[in-house]
GROMACS .gro file of C-alpha atoms in nm:
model
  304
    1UNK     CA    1   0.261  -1.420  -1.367
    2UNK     CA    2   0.111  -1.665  -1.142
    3UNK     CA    3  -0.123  -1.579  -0.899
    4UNK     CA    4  -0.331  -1.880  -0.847
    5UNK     CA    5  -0.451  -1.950  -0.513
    6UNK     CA    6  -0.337  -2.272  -0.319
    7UNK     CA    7  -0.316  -2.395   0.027
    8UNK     CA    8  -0.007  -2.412   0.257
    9UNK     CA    9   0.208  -2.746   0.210
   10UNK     CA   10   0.270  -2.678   0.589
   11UNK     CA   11  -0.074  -2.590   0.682
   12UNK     CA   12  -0.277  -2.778   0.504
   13UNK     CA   13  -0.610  -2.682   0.675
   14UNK     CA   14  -0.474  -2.327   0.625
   15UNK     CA   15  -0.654  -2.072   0.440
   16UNK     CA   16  -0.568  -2.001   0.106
   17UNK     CA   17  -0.241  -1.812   0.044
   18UNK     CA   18  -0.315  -1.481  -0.222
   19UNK     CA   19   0.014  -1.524  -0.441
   20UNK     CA   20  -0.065  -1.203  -0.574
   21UNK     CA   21  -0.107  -1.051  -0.227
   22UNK     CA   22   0.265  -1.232  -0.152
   23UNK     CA   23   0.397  -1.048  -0.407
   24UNK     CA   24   0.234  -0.697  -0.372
   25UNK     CA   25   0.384  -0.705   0.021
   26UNK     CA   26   0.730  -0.741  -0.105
   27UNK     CA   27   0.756  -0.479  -0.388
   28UNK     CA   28   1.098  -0.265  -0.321
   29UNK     CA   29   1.120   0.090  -0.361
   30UNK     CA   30   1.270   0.163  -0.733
   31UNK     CA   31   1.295   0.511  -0.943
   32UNK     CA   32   0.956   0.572  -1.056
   33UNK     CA   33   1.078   0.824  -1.345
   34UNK     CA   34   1.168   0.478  -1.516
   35UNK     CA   35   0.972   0.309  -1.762
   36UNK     CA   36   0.951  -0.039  -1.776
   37UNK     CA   37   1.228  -0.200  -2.010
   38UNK     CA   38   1.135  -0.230  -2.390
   39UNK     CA   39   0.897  -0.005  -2.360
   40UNK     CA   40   0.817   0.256  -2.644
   41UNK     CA   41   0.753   0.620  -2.639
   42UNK     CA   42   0.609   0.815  -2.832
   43UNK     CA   43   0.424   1.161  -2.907
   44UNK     CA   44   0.072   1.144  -2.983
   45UNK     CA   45  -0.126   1.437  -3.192
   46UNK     CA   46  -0.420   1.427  -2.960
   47UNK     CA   47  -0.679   1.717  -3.041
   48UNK     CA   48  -0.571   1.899  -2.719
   49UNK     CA   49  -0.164   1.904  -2.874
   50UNK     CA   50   0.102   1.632  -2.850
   51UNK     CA   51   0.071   1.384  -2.560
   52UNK     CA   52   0.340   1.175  -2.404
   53UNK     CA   53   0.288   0.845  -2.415
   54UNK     CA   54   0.418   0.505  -2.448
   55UNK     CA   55   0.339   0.116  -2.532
   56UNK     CA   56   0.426  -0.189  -2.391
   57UNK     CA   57   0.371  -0.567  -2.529
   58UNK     CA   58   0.311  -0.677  -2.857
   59UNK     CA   59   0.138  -0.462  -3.120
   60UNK     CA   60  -0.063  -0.733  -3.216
   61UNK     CA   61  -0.200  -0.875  -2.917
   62UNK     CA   62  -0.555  -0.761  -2.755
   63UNK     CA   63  -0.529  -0.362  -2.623
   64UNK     CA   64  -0.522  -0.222  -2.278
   65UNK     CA   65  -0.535   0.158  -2.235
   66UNK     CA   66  -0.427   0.249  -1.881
   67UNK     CA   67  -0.582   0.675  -1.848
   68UNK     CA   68  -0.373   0.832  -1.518
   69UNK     CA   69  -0.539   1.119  -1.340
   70UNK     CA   70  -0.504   1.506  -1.231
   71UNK     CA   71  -0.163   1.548  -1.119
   72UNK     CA   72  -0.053   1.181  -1.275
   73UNK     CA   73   0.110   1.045  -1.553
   74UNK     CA   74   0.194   0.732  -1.730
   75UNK     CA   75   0.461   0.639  -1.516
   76UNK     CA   76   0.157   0.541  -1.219
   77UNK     CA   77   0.133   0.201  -1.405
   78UNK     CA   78   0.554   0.086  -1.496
   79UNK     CA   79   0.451  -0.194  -1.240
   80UNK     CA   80   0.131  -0.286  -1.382
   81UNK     CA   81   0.197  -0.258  -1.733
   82UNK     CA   82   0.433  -0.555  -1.754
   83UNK     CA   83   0.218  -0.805  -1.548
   84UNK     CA   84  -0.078  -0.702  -1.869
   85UNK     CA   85   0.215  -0.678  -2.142
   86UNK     CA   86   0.300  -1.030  -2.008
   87UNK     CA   87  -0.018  -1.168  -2.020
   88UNK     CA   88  -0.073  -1.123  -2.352
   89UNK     CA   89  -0.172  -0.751  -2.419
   90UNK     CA   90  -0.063  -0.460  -2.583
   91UNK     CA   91  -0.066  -0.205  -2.283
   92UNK     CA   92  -0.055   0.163  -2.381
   93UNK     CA   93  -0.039   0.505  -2.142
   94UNK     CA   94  -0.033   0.905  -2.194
   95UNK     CA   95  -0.032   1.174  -1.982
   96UNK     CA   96  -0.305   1.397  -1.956
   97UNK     CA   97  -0.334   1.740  -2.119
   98UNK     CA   98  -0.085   1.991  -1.864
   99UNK     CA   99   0.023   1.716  -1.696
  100UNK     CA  100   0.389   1.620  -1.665
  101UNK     CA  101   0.511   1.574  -2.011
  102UNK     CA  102   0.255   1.636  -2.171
  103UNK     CA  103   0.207   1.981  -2.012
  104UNK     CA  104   0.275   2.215  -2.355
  105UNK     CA  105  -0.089   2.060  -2.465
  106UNK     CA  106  -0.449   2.208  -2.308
  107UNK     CA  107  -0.677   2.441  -2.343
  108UNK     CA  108  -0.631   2.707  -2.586
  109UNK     CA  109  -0.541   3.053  -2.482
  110UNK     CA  110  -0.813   3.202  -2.288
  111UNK     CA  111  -1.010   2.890  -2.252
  112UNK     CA  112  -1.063   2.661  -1.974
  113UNK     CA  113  -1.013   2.282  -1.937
  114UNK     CA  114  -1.309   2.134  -1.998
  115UNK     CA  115  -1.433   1.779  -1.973
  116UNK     CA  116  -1.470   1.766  -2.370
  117UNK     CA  117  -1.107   1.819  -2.386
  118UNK     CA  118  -1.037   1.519  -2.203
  119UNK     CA  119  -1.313   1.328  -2.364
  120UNK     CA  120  -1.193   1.424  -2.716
  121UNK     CA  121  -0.823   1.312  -2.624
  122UNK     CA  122  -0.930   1.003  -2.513
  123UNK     CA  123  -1.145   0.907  -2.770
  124UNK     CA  124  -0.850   1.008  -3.025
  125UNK     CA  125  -0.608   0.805  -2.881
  126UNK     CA  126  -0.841   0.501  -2.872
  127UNK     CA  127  -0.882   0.557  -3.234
  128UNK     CA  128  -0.620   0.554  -3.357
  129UNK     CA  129  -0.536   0.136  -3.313
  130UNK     CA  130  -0.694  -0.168  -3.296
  131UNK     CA  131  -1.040  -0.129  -3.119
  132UNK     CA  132  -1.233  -0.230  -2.871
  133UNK     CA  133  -0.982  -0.186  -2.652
  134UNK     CA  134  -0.975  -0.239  -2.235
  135UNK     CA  135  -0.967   0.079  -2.095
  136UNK     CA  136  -0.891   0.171  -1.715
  137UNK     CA  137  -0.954   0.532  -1.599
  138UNK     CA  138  -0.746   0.653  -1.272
  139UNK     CA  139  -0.959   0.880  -1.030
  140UNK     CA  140  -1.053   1.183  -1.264
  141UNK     CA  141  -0.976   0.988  -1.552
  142UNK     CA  142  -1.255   0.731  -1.439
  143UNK     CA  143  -1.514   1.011  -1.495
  144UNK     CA  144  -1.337   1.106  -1.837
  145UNK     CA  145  -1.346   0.748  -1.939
  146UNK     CA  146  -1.727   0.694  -1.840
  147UNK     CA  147  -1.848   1.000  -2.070
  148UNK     CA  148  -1.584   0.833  -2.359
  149UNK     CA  149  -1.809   0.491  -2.306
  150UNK     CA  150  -2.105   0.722  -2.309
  151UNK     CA  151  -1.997   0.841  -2.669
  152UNK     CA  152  -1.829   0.630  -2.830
  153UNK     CA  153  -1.884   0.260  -2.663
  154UNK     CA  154  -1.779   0.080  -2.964
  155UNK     CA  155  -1.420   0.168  -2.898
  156UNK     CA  156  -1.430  -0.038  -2.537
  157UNK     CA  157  -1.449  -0.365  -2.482
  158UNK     CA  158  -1.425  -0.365  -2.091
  159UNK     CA  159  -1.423  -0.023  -1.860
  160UNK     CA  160  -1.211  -0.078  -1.499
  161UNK     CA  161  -1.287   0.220  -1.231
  162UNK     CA  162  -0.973   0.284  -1.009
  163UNK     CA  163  -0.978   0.487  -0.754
  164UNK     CA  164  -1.291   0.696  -0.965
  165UNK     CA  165  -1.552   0.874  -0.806
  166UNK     CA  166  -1.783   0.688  -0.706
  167UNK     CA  167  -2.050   0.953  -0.635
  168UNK     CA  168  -2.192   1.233  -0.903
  169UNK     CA  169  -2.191   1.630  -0.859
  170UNK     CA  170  -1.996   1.768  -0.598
  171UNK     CA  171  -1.734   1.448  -0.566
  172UNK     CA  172  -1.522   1.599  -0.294
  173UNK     CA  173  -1.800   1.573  -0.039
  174UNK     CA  174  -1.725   1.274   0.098
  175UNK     CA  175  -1.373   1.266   0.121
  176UNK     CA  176  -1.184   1.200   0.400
  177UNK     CA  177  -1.080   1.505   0.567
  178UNK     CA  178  -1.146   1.775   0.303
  179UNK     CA  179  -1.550   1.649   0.256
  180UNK     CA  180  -1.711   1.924   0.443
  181UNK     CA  181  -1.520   2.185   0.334
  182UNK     CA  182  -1.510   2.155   0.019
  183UNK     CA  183  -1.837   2.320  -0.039
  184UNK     CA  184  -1.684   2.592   0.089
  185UNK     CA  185  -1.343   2.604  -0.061
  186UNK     CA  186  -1.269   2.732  -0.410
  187UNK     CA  187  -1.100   2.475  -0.632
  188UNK     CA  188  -0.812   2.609  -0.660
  189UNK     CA  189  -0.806   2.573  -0.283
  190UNK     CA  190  -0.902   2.223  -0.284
  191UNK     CA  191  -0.615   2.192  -0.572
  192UNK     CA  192  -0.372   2.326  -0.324
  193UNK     CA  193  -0.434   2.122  -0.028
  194UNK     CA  194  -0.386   1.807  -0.257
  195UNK     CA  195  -0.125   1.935  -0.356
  196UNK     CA  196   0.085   2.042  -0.028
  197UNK     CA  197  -0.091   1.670   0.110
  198UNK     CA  198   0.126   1.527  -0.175
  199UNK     CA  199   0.422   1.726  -0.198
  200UNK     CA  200   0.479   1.675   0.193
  201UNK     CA  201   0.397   1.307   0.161
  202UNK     CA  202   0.124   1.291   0.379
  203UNK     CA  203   0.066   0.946   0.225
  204UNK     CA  204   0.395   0.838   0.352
  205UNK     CA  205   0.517   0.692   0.017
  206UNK     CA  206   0.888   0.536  -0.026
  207UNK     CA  207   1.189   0.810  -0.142
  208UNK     CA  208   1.150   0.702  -0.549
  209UNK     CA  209   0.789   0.700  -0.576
  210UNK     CA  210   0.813   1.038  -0.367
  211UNK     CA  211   1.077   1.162  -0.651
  212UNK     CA  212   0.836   1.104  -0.941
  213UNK     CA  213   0.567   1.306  -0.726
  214UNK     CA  214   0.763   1.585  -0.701
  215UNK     CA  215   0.946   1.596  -0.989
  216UNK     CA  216   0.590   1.601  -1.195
  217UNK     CA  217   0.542   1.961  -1.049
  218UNK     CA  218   0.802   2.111  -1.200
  219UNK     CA  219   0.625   2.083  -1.532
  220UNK     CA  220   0.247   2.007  -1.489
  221UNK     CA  221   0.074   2.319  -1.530
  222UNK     CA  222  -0.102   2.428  -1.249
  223UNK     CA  223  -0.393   2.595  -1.416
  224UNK     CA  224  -0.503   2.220  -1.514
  225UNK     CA  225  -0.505   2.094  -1.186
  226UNK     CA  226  -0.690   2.345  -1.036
  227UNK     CA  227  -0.959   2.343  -1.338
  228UNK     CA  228  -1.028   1.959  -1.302
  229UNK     CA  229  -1.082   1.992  -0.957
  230UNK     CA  230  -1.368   2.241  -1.075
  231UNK     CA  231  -1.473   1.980  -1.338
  232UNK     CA  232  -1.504   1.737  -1.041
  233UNK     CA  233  -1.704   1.939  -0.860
  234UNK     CA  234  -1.954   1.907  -1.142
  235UNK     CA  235  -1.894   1.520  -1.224
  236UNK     CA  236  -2.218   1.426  -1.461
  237UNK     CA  237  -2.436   1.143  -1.359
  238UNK     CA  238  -2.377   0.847  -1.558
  239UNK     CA  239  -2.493   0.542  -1.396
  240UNK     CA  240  -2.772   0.488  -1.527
  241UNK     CA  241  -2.590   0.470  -1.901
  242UNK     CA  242  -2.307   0.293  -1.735
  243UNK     CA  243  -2.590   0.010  -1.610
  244UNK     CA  244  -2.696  -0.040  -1.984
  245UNK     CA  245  -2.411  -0.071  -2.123
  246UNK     CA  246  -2.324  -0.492  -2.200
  247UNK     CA  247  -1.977  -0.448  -2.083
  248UNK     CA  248  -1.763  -0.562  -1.831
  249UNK     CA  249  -1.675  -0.338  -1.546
  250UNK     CA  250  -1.464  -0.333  -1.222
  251UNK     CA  251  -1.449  -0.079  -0.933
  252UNK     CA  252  -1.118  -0.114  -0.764
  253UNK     CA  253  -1.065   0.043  -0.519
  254UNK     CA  254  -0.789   0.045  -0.179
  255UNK     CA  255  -1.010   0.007   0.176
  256UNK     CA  256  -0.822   0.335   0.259
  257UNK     CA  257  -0.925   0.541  -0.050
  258UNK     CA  258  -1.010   0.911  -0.070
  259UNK     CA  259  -1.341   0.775  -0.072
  260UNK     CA  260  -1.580   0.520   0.188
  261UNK     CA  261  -1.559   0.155   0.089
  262UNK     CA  262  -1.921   0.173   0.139
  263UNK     CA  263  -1.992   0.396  -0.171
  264UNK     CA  264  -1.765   0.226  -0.411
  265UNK     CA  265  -1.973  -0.045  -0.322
  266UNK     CA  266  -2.300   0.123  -0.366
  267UNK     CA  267  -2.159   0.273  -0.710
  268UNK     CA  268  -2.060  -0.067  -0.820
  269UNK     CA  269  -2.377  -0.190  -0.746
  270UNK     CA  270  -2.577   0.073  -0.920
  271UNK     CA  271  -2.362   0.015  -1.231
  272UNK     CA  272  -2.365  -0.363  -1.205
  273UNK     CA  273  -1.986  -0.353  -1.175
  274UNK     CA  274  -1.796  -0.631  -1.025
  275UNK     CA  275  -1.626  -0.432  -0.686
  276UNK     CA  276  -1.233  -0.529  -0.557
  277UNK     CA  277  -1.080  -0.372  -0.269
  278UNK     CA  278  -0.747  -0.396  -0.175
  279UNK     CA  279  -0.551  -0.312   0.137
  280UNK     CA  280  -0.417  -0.026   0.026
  281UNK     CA  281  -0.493   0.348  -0.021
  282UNK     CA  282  -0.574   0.553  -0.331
  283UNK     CA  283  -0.330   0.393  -0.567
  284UNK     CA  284  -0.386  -0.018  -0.602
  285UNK     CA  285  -0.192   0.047  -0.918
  286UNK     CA  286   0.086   0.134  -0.751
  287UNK     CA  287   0.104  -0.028  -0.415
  288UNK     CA  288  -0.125  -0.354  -0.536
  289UNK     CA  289  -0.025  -0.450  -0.910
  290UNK     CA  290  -0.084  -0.813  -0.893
  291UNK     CA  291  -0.366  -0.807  -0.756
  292UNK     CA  292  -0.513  -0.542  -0.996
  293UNK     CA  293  -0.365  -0.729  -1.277
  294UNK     CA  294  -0.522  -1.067  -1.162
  295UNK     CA  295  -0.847  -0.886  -1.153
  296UNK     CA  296  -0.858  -0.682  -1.461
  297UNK     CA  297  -0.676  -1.026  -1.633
  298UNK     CA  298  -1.003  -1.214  -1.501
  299UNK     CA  299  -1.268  -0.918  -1.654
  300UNK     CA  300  -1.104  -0.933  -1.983
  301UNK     CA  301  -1.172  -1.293  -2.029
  302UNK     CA  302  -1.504  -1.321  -1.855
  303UNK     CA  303  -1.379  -1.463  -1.564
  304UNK     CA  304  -1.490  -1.235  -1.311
   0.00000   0.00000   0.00000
């Protein structure tokens, strides 16, 4: 992957041309329900039941774990995973307890989804191979990922914030369009506006990527999604633990993310995080690969 920055042979008192950018703006379309060749899937026994998941790169190389969020699954990062696989990592993915495939493992009967069921999962599946690893947590998962750092931070050795939170408490009170209502709403209301906002494609996405989103439904368990929305509601305040810890951490984030650019930046800044916005929405993974890659690439080797 190269992404280095360098001048126009035409335009030589140009500005410089962002490879990575380049090759973010001409991504086609493909079938998102498609994992990236060679990789490897695999059931994990997390705590919670068995989790899809699957691995990508060399088992012997340096570990990324890439966490999706509510309503995701592995399958957000089959364009991200190569550019890290290819770099030199072993990148590795599963799908969240009720979500997608992994939707037969949750809270027990009677018992709701709690954040230490998350936690717990997480922490399993960083256990179980070569640690620290670099760990990314998607939107919810960012929260899920900071209380894993908070409890165990020997398994990480970087933490990158996509999309995450950036505020404690009641998160949905600044987002766009649904922030002042949401202290009114019931989660499972808030649940089902995100919901009908992604099953009509309010976010205008391509035909395949719109495929995966809707064919996700048709097994993710609804009860979960509407019970992290709840645990969201109540996200714990972890910045000061997150400023302690020694290391590395991005917030990146699209300019036209659920949340203001100008809190992402304030979070980064409380948590001494490095801070990377890119023009897209709530899904840089997605819509901005290279450019994610380039900057998580950069935080793993203290280049940043």
């Amino acid at each position: 992957m190269s992404t280095r920055l360098r001048r126009s042979r035409s335009e030589p008192d140009a500005d410089p041309v962002d490879l990575a950018a380049e090759l973010d703006r001409a991504l086609p379309d493909r079938d998102w329900t498609v994992l990236p060749p060679e990789s490897r899937v695999f059931r994990f026994p997390a705590p919670s039941g068995a989790l899809a998941a699957m691995a990508l790169g060399d088992p012997a190389h340096p570990r990324v774990v890439l966490v999706p969020g509510a309503t995701g699954s592995k399958e957000d990062f089959v364009l991200l995973a190569p550019l890290l696989a290819e770099a030199g990592y072993l990148v590795e993915s599963f799908d969240l307890a009720g979500q997608y495939e992994s939707a037969s493992a949750g809270a027990a009967p009677g018992e709701p989804f709690r954040y230490d069921l998350f936690v717990d999962d997480v922490i399993a599946f960083l256990s179980i191979g070569s640690s620290p690893a670099h760990v990314l947590g998607y939107s919810f998962a960012g929260i899920v990922a900071e209380i894993a750092l908070a409890e165990r931070p020997d398994l990480f050795a970087s933490l990158t914030l996509l999309g995450a939170p950036p505020q404690p408490g009641q998160v949905f009170r600044r987002v766009r369009w649904i922030g002042p209502l949401s202290w009114v709403i019931t989660a499972r209301g808030i649940a089902s506006l995100m919901i009908w906002g992604l099953l009509s494609n309010r976010n205008h996405v391509p035909p395949g990527r719109l495929g995966l989103v809707r064919h996700r439904f048709d097994y993710t368990v609804r009860r979960s999604v509407d019970e992290i929305v709840g645990l969201m509601k109540r996200s714990p305040d972890l910045r000061r633990l997150l400023l302690r810890s020694p290391i590395p951490m991005l917030v990146a984030v699209g300019e036209r993310d659920l949340w203001p650019t100008a809190l992402h930046r304030d979070f980064a800044n409380r948590i001494g995080a490095e801070l990377r916005v890119y023009p897209t929405g709530h899904s840089p993974c997605e819509t901005a690969p290279h450019q994610l890659a380039r900057d998580m690439l950069a935080l793993f080797q203290g280049r940043l």
